[in-house]
Amino acid sequence: MRSCRSCNVRVLVAIVCGLLTGIVLGLGIWRMVIRINRGIFVPVSSTPVQFCRNGGTWQNGRCICTEEWKGLRCTIANFCENSTDGEFTFGIIPVGRYGPSLQTCEPGTLNAGSPKATRLCNVSEFGNIELQNVTKGSCNINLQTLEIQINNQTASAENISREAQVLTADASKLTAQNITSATTVVGQIFGKANNESQAKKTAIATVSQILDASEDVFQKAAEMDNSKSFSNLIKQMENYSYSQGDQTVVEPNIAIQSVTRDDDSGPSVLFSVQKGSSNSLVSGRILINKTANGLNPDGQTELQILLNTGENRKSCGFMVYQNHKLFQSKTFTATSDFSQKIISSKINESEQQRQNKVSVEMVFNPTYDKRELRLHSYACVYWNFLINDWDTQGCQKTGNTTEFLRCNCSHTTNFAVLMSFKKDYKYPKSLDILSNIGCALSIAGLALTILFQILTRKIRKTSVTWVLVSLCSSMLIFNLLFVFGIENSNKNLKTSDSDINAKPENNKIPESDTIETPNPSCTAIAALLHYFLLVTFTWNGLSATQLYFLLIRTMKPLPRHFIVFISLVGWGVPAIIVGVTIGSIYALSGNKRYWELDYRQEEICWLAVPKDNDYARSPLLWSFIIPVTIILITNITIFVIITVKVLWKNNQNLTSTKKVSSLKKVFSTLSIAVVFGVTWILAYAMLISNDDIRIVFSYIFCLFNTTQGLQIFILYTVRTKVFQSEASKILKSLSSSFDRTKPMPSITPLKLRVRMYNMLRSLPSLNERFRLLEPSGMTEETSLS
């Protein structure tokens, strides 16, 4: 009778567990079907797959190609093939660039490791791509040597310019000292007489090559530029821009247009730069109109500047810098990959009539990625050589549209639109029903398990299982934080374009090109999630260690103060990891205002993911993935050892009645797997690049791990005899209270037997004889669970 009752309880528990698992799994399948029906199972881009070829990227409705390709889909070759000329070999060279030779200077020379020669890939007047003659350099002359030679009046400016071009061909190897020396040399070349025209054209190519160096190198060079070589170079190039007749010089990172004017010319000159298939400047995109009446931008316009000179019909010049690296500002910080183009207009000051008012009108169509960035504000500025920084005096906004930004300035010099952006974060939707139900069941199960361990310790005649309570406590707190705090509250902030459509007089220079909305609470939630999930995995590992000592090393006692030691490890080591991680990121951030975004994501309050595959600096890797991987490998190893040597080991000495059933072995195996956190290995399957496979594993991972607390409750609480006994008492009390409302039935033979038993039990002489009839005391079943 008693075995039948226990069997019914087990069947009931199995049915309940099966129903709960079936419900959760069914919800997951239902959710997957809904996604398939809605067509969002795999995100579909608005652009056909692989529309842009050969490394091109789809941005703002068009393909942005690499320099080696052009065309609508980046399918037209725009480079010179591998070539050999004499002793020199060259790789692929994009059109308009000088390619460095594969042969480099030998060790021990001044330019050890630098290319020995360069070669220009250009387009002929008939439109054919062809290679120019090789330009050789000297391995015993460096940029510092050229600084000395340029001051020698007898030195050839053309030779020096050619050497400087060769030495700066590989921008990736340029140092801050190289940048400073190169700008000094090139600035001196532009300051020489006009008969050095070829030397100055080569110097323009050198400037374009320098602008390919990294932003960090330029910042260091600006700090050590005591001679103000940057400012001198900019001034000399301004003077050069209006002194070359009607010539146009275009390099990938800089374009110069000189304009001569006569009495037939209008009062204004319009200079335009059109969009292209790449981010480099090309000659076909530079346009000039000497009789323009005003700005006339269209969909292909990237920027325009209208120079109004009134009655002055003298020569003028325009320049475009592809980026702002020569203009290192102390008030405006550039942190994003977006490059701010600089445009310049200049009139020969010796010819300029002071009584005529000169002004410029500009329109900018910034080519930032609108999928990732959203324009927050902008300022119309010019480069003030007195303060060596951007200034707004004499410049103002003249309104803007959804596509163009307009400015007006009352003088001529180098102009720019300094823009600040807000990253258009794709905040995820709220947790779906599968995650909510799984977490809710886990929270309830963990809370009941903790209460059961604490409140029934006297009935079970054992102390609180400290390892299990610690594991459940950390997991419970993590689940609560995950459900109520994983979402960033910034997602509810409403965006506005009020700053963009600001009044013209509101022409304030932004502090940075990226605007972040601070959220310290999200950072705190991320740190707490980081800590408690590490604590959970640490207690998983400590559970495995404890079971290893109890089941494998049975002949040796636990180490002294074992509980104290594992408590310090379980709660202390994760705190050290989190503290060191946050402290290191804060220390390495320097003067960065929003350093916390190096620690957490903005989309959700969790650890930051690697940027540009920079895994070495990712906190997710060092402070989470590596520790968790070590713990999981250890736990799986111990799990296999315990499973093979203890759980599923057949002992031939036991009789058939004492052998453990297969069902009990399965439950014991599941119990250990859950506490060891073995199911977390499914997270590594979510790293698969295939979207179909990844989303299947995502649902499986969600099913097993969001319900981990429920699994612990079922395996470590529901299956114990104490819980079943207490649950049956509660059910009996509920049923008896219900039965009291019914009329008393007649006394059955069973109740008569119970009364007789109680009467006989009251007799002392018969007490010992009937002792065997009493039900045995309720004790806790000793098992691996």
PDB file of C-alpha atoms in Angstrom, residues 421-588:
ATOM      1  CA  PHE A 421      26.194  62.292 -33.662  1.00  0.00           C
ATOM      2  CA  LYS A 422      24.182  60.012 -31.484  1.00  0.00           C
ATOM      3  CA  LYS A 423      24.621  56.357 -32.219  1.00  0.00           C
ATOM      4  CA  ASP A 424      21.355  54.893 -33.412  1.00  0.00           C
ATOM      5  CA  TYR A 425      21.372  51.908 -31.102  1.00  0.00           C
ATOM      6  CA  LYS A 426      19.076  49.043 -31.975  1.00  0.00           C
ATOM      7  CA  TYR A 427      17.563  48.415 -28.577  1.00  0.00           C
ATOM      8  CA  PRO A 428      16.164  44.875 -28.382  1.00  0.00           C
ATOM      9  CA  LYS A 429      12.532  44.204 -27.708  1.00  0.00           C
ATOM     10  CA  SER A 430      11.408  43.233 -24.252  1.00  0.00           C
ATOM     11  CA  LEU A 431      11.934  39.646 -23.137  1.00  0.00           C
ATOM     12  CA  ASP A 432       9.638  37.314 -25.046  1.00  0.00           C
ATOM     13  CA  ILE A 433       7.102  35.058 -23.378  1.00  0.00           C
ATOM     14  CA  LEU A 434       9.492  32.088 -23.390  1.00  0.00           C
ATOM     15  CA  SER A 435      12.138  33.927 -21.395  1.00  0.00           C
ATOM     16  CA  ASN A 436       9.589  35.467 -19.030  1.00  0.00           C
ATOM     17  CA  ILE A 437       7.926  32.159 -18.212  1.00  0.00           C
ATOM     18  CA  GLY A 438      11.253  30.360 -17.832  1.00  0.00           C
ATOM     19  CA  CYS A 439      12.678  33.022 -15.528  1.00  0.00           C
ATOM     20  CA  ALA A 440       9.444  33.230 -13.514  1.00  0.00           C
ATOM     21  CA  LEU A 441       9.447  29.459 -12.958  1.00  0.00           C
ATOM     22  CA  SER A 442      13.138  29.578 -12.008  1.00  0.00           C
ATOM     23  CA  ILE A 443      12.631  32.424  -9.551  1.00  0.00           C
ATOM     24  CA  ALA A 444       9.743  30.592  -7.889  1.00  0.00           C
ATOM     25  CA  GLY A 445      11.629  27.305  -7.802  1.00  0.00           C
ATOM     26  CA  LEU A 446      14.806  28.848  -6.396  1.00  0.00           C
ATOM     27  CA  ALA A 447      12.918  30.742  -3.690  1.00  0.00           C
ATOM     28  CA  LEU A 448      11.068  27.589  -2.626  1.00  0.00           C
ATOM     29  CA  THR A 449      14.299  25.581  -2.603  1.00  0.00           C
ATOM     30  CA  ILE A 450      16.012  28.117  -0.345  1.00  0.00           C
ATOM     31  CA  LEU A 451      13.040  28.231   2.029  1.00  0.00           C
ATOM     32  CA  PHE A 452      12.820  24.444   2.057  1.00  0.00           C
ATOM     33  CA  GLN A 453      16.497  24.077   2.938  1.00  0.00           C
ATOM     34  CA  ILE A 454      16.241  26.581   5.782  1.00  0.00           C
ATOM     35  CA  LEU A 455      12.818  25.764   7.269  1.00  0.00           C
ATOM     36  CA  THR A 456      13.030  21.962   7.166  1.00  0.00           C
ATOM     37  CA  ARG A 457      16.528  21.544   8.548  1.00  0.00           C
ATOM     38  CA  LYS A 458      15.135  20.282  11.893  1.00  0.00           C
ATOM     39  CA  ILE A 459      12.737  17.828  10.280  1.00  0.00           C
ATOM     40  CA  ARG A 460      15.469  16.519   7.999  1.00  0.00           C
ATOM     41  CA  LYS A 461      17.795  16.343  11.053  1.00  0.00           C
ATOM     42  CA  THR A 462      20.567  17.874   8.963  1.00  0.00           C
ATOM     43  CA  SER A 463      22.100  21.302   8.674  1.00  0.00           C
ATOM     44  CA  VAL A 464      21.404  23.643   5.794  1.00  0.00           C
ATOM     45  CA  THR A 465      23.179  22.495   2.631  1.00  0.00           C
ATOM     46  CA  TRP A 466      25.337  25.621   2.342  1.00  0.00           C
ATOM     47  CA  VAL A 467      26.618  24.967  -1.187  1.00  0.00           C
ATOM     48  CA  LEU A 468      23.120  24.458  -2.575  1.00  0.00           C
ATOM     49  CA  VAL A 469      21.698  27.488  -0.749  1.00  0.00           C
ATOM     50  CA  SER A 470      24.551  29.705  -1.985  1.00  0.00           C
ATOM     51  CA  LEU A 471      24.099  28.479  -5.553  1.00  0.00           C
ATOM     52  CA  CYS A 472      20.345  29.058  -5.442  1.00  0.00           C
ATOM     53  CA  SER A 473      20.748  32.499  -3.813  1.00  0.00           C
ATOM     54  CA  SER A 474      23.171  33.774  -6.470  1.00  0.00           C
ATOM     55  CA  MET A 475      21.057  32.323  -9.257  1.00  0.00           C
ATOM     56  CA  LEU A 476      17.890  33.836  -7.762  1.00  0.00           C
ATOM     57  CA  ILE A 477      19.415  37.330  -7.562  1.00  0.00           C
ATOM     58  CA  PHE A 478      20.777  37.022 -11.096  1.00  0.00           C
ATOM     59  CA  ASN A 479      17.368  36.034 -12.467  1.00  0.00           C
ATOM     60  CA  LEU A 480      15.682  38.946 -10.702  1.00  0.00           C
ATOM     61  CA  LEU A 481      18.268  41.399 -12.055  1.00  0.00           C
ATOM     62  CA  PHE A 482      17.972  39.862 -15.507  1.00  0.00           C
ATOM     63  CA  VAL A 483      14.193  40.157 -15.651  1.00  0.00           C
ATOM     64  CA  PHE A 484      13.870  43.637 -14.160  1.00  0.00           C
ATOM     65  CA  GLY A 485      17.165  45.308 -15.098  1.00  0.00           C
ATOM     66  CA  ILE A 486      18.675  43.922 -18.321  1.00  0.00           C
ATOM     67  CA  GLU A 487      16.889  46.507 -20.476  1.00  0.00           C
ATOM     68  CA  ASN A 488      18.491  49.941 -20.740  1.00  0.00           C
ATOM     69  CA  SER A 489      16.098  52.664 -19.670  1.00  0.00           C
ATOM     70  CA  ASN A 490      17.557  54.907 -22.403  1.00  0.00           C
ATOM     71  CA  LYS A 491      15.472  53.013 -24.946  1.00  0.00           C
ATOM     72  CA  ASN A 492      12.410  54.850 -23.621  1.00  0.00           C
ATOM     73  CA  LEU A 493      13.931  58.293 -24.181  1.00  0.00           C
ATOM     74  CA  LYS A 494      12.250  60.085 -27.021  1.00  0.00           C
ATOM     75  CA  THR A 495      14.567  61.486 -29.677  1.00  0.00           C
ATOM     76  CA  SER A 496      14.155  64.941 -31.100  1.00  0.00           C
ATOM     77  CA  ASP A 497      15.677  66.919 -33.933  1.00  0.00           C
ATOM     78  CA  SER A 498      15.385  70.221 -32.084  1.00  0.00           C
ATOM     79  CA  ASP A 499      19.151  70.573 -31.814  1.00  0.00           C
ATOM     80  CA  ILE A 500      19.596  70.089 -35.561  1.00  0.00           C
ATOM     81  CA  ASN A 501      16.980  72.699 -36.443  1.00  0.00           C
ATOM     82  CA  ALA A 502      18.434  75.175 -33.979  1.00  0.00           C
ATOM     83  CA  LYS A 503      18.348  78.900 -34.565  1.00  0.00           C
ATOM     84  CA  PRO A 504      21.197  80.397 -36.659  1.00  0.00           C
ATOM     85  CA  GLU A 505      22.656  82.223 -33.659  1.00  0.00           C
ATOM     86  CA  ASN A 506      22.980  78.935 -31.801  1.00  0.00           C
ATOM     87  CA  ASN A 507      26.297  78.103 -33.433  1.00  0.00           C
ATOM     88  CA  LYS A 508      28.097  76.420 -30.559  1.00  0.00           C
ATOM     89  CA  ILE A 509      31.031  74.085 -31.172  1.00  0.00           C
ATOM     90  CA  PRO A 510      30.240  70.585 -29.827  1.00  0.00           C
ATOM     91  CA  GLU A 511      32.721  69.021 -27.462  1.00  0.00           C
ATOM     92  CA  SER A 512      32.826  65.713 -29.271  1.00  0.00           C
ATOM     93  CA  ASP A 513      31.610  64.124 -32.476  1.00  0.00           C
ATOM     94  CA  THR A 514      29.784  61.461 -30.473  1.00  0.00           C
ATOM     95  CA  ILE A 515      27.094  62.195 -27.919  1.00  0.00           C
ATOM     96  CA  GLU A 516      26.299  59.549 -25.342  1.00  0.00           C
ATOM     97  CA  THR A 517      23.474  59.585 -22.825  1.00  0.00           C
ATOM     98  CA  PRO A 518      24.962  58.491 -19.495  1.00  0.00           C
ATOM     99  CA  ASN A 519      23.094  55.892 -17.495  1.00  0.00           C
ATOM    100  CA  PRO A 520      24.953  54.975 -14.271  1.00  0.00           C
ATOM    101  CA  SER A 521      22.129  52.693 -13.174  1.00  0.00           C
ATOM    102  CA  CYS A 522      22.603  50.546 -16.270  1.00  0.00           C
ATOM    103  CA  THR A 523      26.323  50.316 -15.541  1.00  0.00           C
ATOM    104  CA  ALA A 524      25.549  49.233 -11.966  1.00  0.00           C
ATOM    105  CA  ILE A 525      23.089  46.588 -13.226  1.00  0.00           C
ATOM    106  CA  ALA A 526      25.693  45.291 -15.682  1.00  0.00           C
ATOM    107  CA  ALA A 527      28.266  45.028 -12.895  1.00  0.00           C
ATOM    108  CA  LEU A 528      25.799  43.198 -10.622  1.00  0.00           C
ATOM    109  CA  LEU A 529      24.777  40.818 -13.409  1.00  0.00           C
ATOM    110  CA  HIS A 530      28.448  40.216 -14.130  1.00  0.00           C
ATOM    111  CA  TYR A 531      29.148  39.513 -10.465  1.00  0.00           C
ATOM    112  CA  PHE A 532      26.205  37.246  -9.653  1.00  0.00           C
ATOM    113  CA  LEU A 533      26.549  35.193 -12.832  1.00  0.00           C
ATOM    114  CA  LEU A 534      30.231  34.660 -12.019  1.00  0.00           C
ATOM    115  CA  VAL A 535      29.180  33.737  -8.467  1.00  0.00           C
ATOM    116  CA  THR A 536      26.706  31.220  -9.887  1.00  0.00           C
ATOM    117  CA  PHE A 537      29.344  29.556 -12.028  1.00  0.00           C
ATOM    118  CA  THR A 538      31.828  29.620  -9.152  1.00  0.00           C
ATOM    119  CA  TRP A 539      29.366  27.772  -6.896  1.00  0.00           C
ATOM    120  CA  ASN A 540      28.748  25.340  -9.744  1.00  0.00           C
ATOM    121  CA  GLY A 541      32.451  24.598  -9.680  1.00  0.00           C
ATOM    122  CA  LEU A 542      32.526  24.363  -5.884  1.00  0.00           C
ATOM    123  CA  SER A 543      29.589  21.933  -5.984  1.00  0.00           C
ATOM    124  CA  ALA A 544      31.569  19.763  -8.357  1.00  0.00           C
ATOM    125  CA  THR A 545      34.622  19.972  -6.096  1.00  0.00           C
ATOM    126  CA  GLN A 546      32.631  19.011  -3.014  1.00  0.00           C
ATOM    127  CA  LEU A 547      31.014  16.038  -4.709  1.00  0.00           C
ATOM    128  CA  TYR A 548      34.402  14.933  -5.987  1.00  0.00           C
ATOM    129  CA  PHE A 549      35.725  14.862  -2.417  1.00  0.00           C
ATOM    130  CA  LEU A 550      32.632  13.069  -1.092  1.00  0.00           C
ATOM    131  CA  LEU A 551      32.211  10.444  -3.808  1.00  0.00           C
ATOM    132  CA  ILE A 552      35.647   9.853  -5.329  1.00  0.00           C
ATOM    133  CA  ARG A 553      37.992  10.552  -2.435  1.00  0.00           C
ATOM    134  CA  THR A 554      35.763   8.830   0.088  1.00  0.00           C
ATOM    135  CA  MET A 555      38.570   7.618   2.320  1.00  0.00           C
ATOM    136  CA  LYS A 556      39.947  11.105   2.893  1.00  0.00           C
ATOM    137  CA  PRO A 557      38.080  13.683   4.981  1.00  0.00           C
ATOM    138  CA  LEU A 558      37.224  17.143   3.698  1.00  0.00           C
ATOM    139  CA  PRO A 559      39.946  19.739   4.285  1.00  0.00           C
ATOM    140  CA  ARG A 560      39.784  21.765   7.476  1.00  0.00           C
ATOM    141  CA  HIS A 561      37.501  24.798   7.381  1.00  0.00           C
ATOM    142  CA  PHE A 562      36.237  23.616   4.003  1.00  0.00           C
ATOM    143  CA  ILE A 563      32.947  25.538   4.217  1.00  0.00           C
ATOM    144  CA  VAL A 564      34.691  28.770   5.217  1.00  0.00           C
ATOM    145  CA  PHE A 565      37.202  28.381   2.416  1.00  0.00           C
ATOM    146  CA  ILE A 566      34.660  27.706  -0.322  1.00  0.00           C
ATOM    147  CA  SER A 567      32.506  30.582   0.949  1.00  0.00           C
ATOM    148  CA  LEU A 568      35.412  32.982   0.543  1.00  0.00           C
ATOM    149  CA  VAL A 569      36.101  31.606  -2.912  1.00  0.00           C
ATOM    150  CA  GLY A 570      32.456  31.522  -4.007  1.00  0.00           C
ATOM    151  CA  TRP A 571      31.592  35.070  -3.007  1.00  0.00           C
ATOM    152  CA  GLY A 572      35.025  36.726  -3.002  1.00  0.00           C
ATOM    153  CA  VAL A 573      36.802  35.687  -6.208  1.00  0.00           C
ATOM    154  CA  PRO A 574      34.019  36.984  -8.531  1.00  0.00           C
ATOM    155  CA  ALA A 575      34.088  40.303  -6.664  1.00  0.00           C
ATOM    156  CA  ILE A 576      37.825  40.574  -7.306  1.00  0.00           C
ATOM    157  CA  ILE A 577      37.363  39.803 -11.025  1.00  0.00           C
ATOM    158  CA  VAL A 578      34.603  42.395 -11.423  1.00  0.00           C
ATOM    159  CA  GLY A 579      36.521  45.021  -9.423  1.00  0.00           C
ATOM    160  CA  VAL A 580      39.745  44.527 -11.372  1.00  0.00           C
ATOM    161  CA  THR A 581      37.856  44.641 -14.692  1.00  0.00           C
ATOM    162  CA  ILE A 582      36.063  47.900 -13.937  1.00  0.00           C
ATOM    163  CA  GLY A 583      39.187  49.462 -12.425  1.00  0.00           C
ATOM    164  CA  SER A 584      41.321  48.518 -15.443  1.00  0.00           C
ATOM    165  CA  ILE A 585      38.825  49.879 -17.938  1.00  0.00           C
ATOM    166  CA  TYR A 586      38.500  53.132 -16.001  1.00  0.00           C
ATOM    167  CA  ALA A 587      42.289  53.515 -15.764  1.00  0.00           C
ATOM    168  CA  LEU A 588      42.815  52.835 -19.480  1.00  0.00           C
TER     169      LEU A 588
END
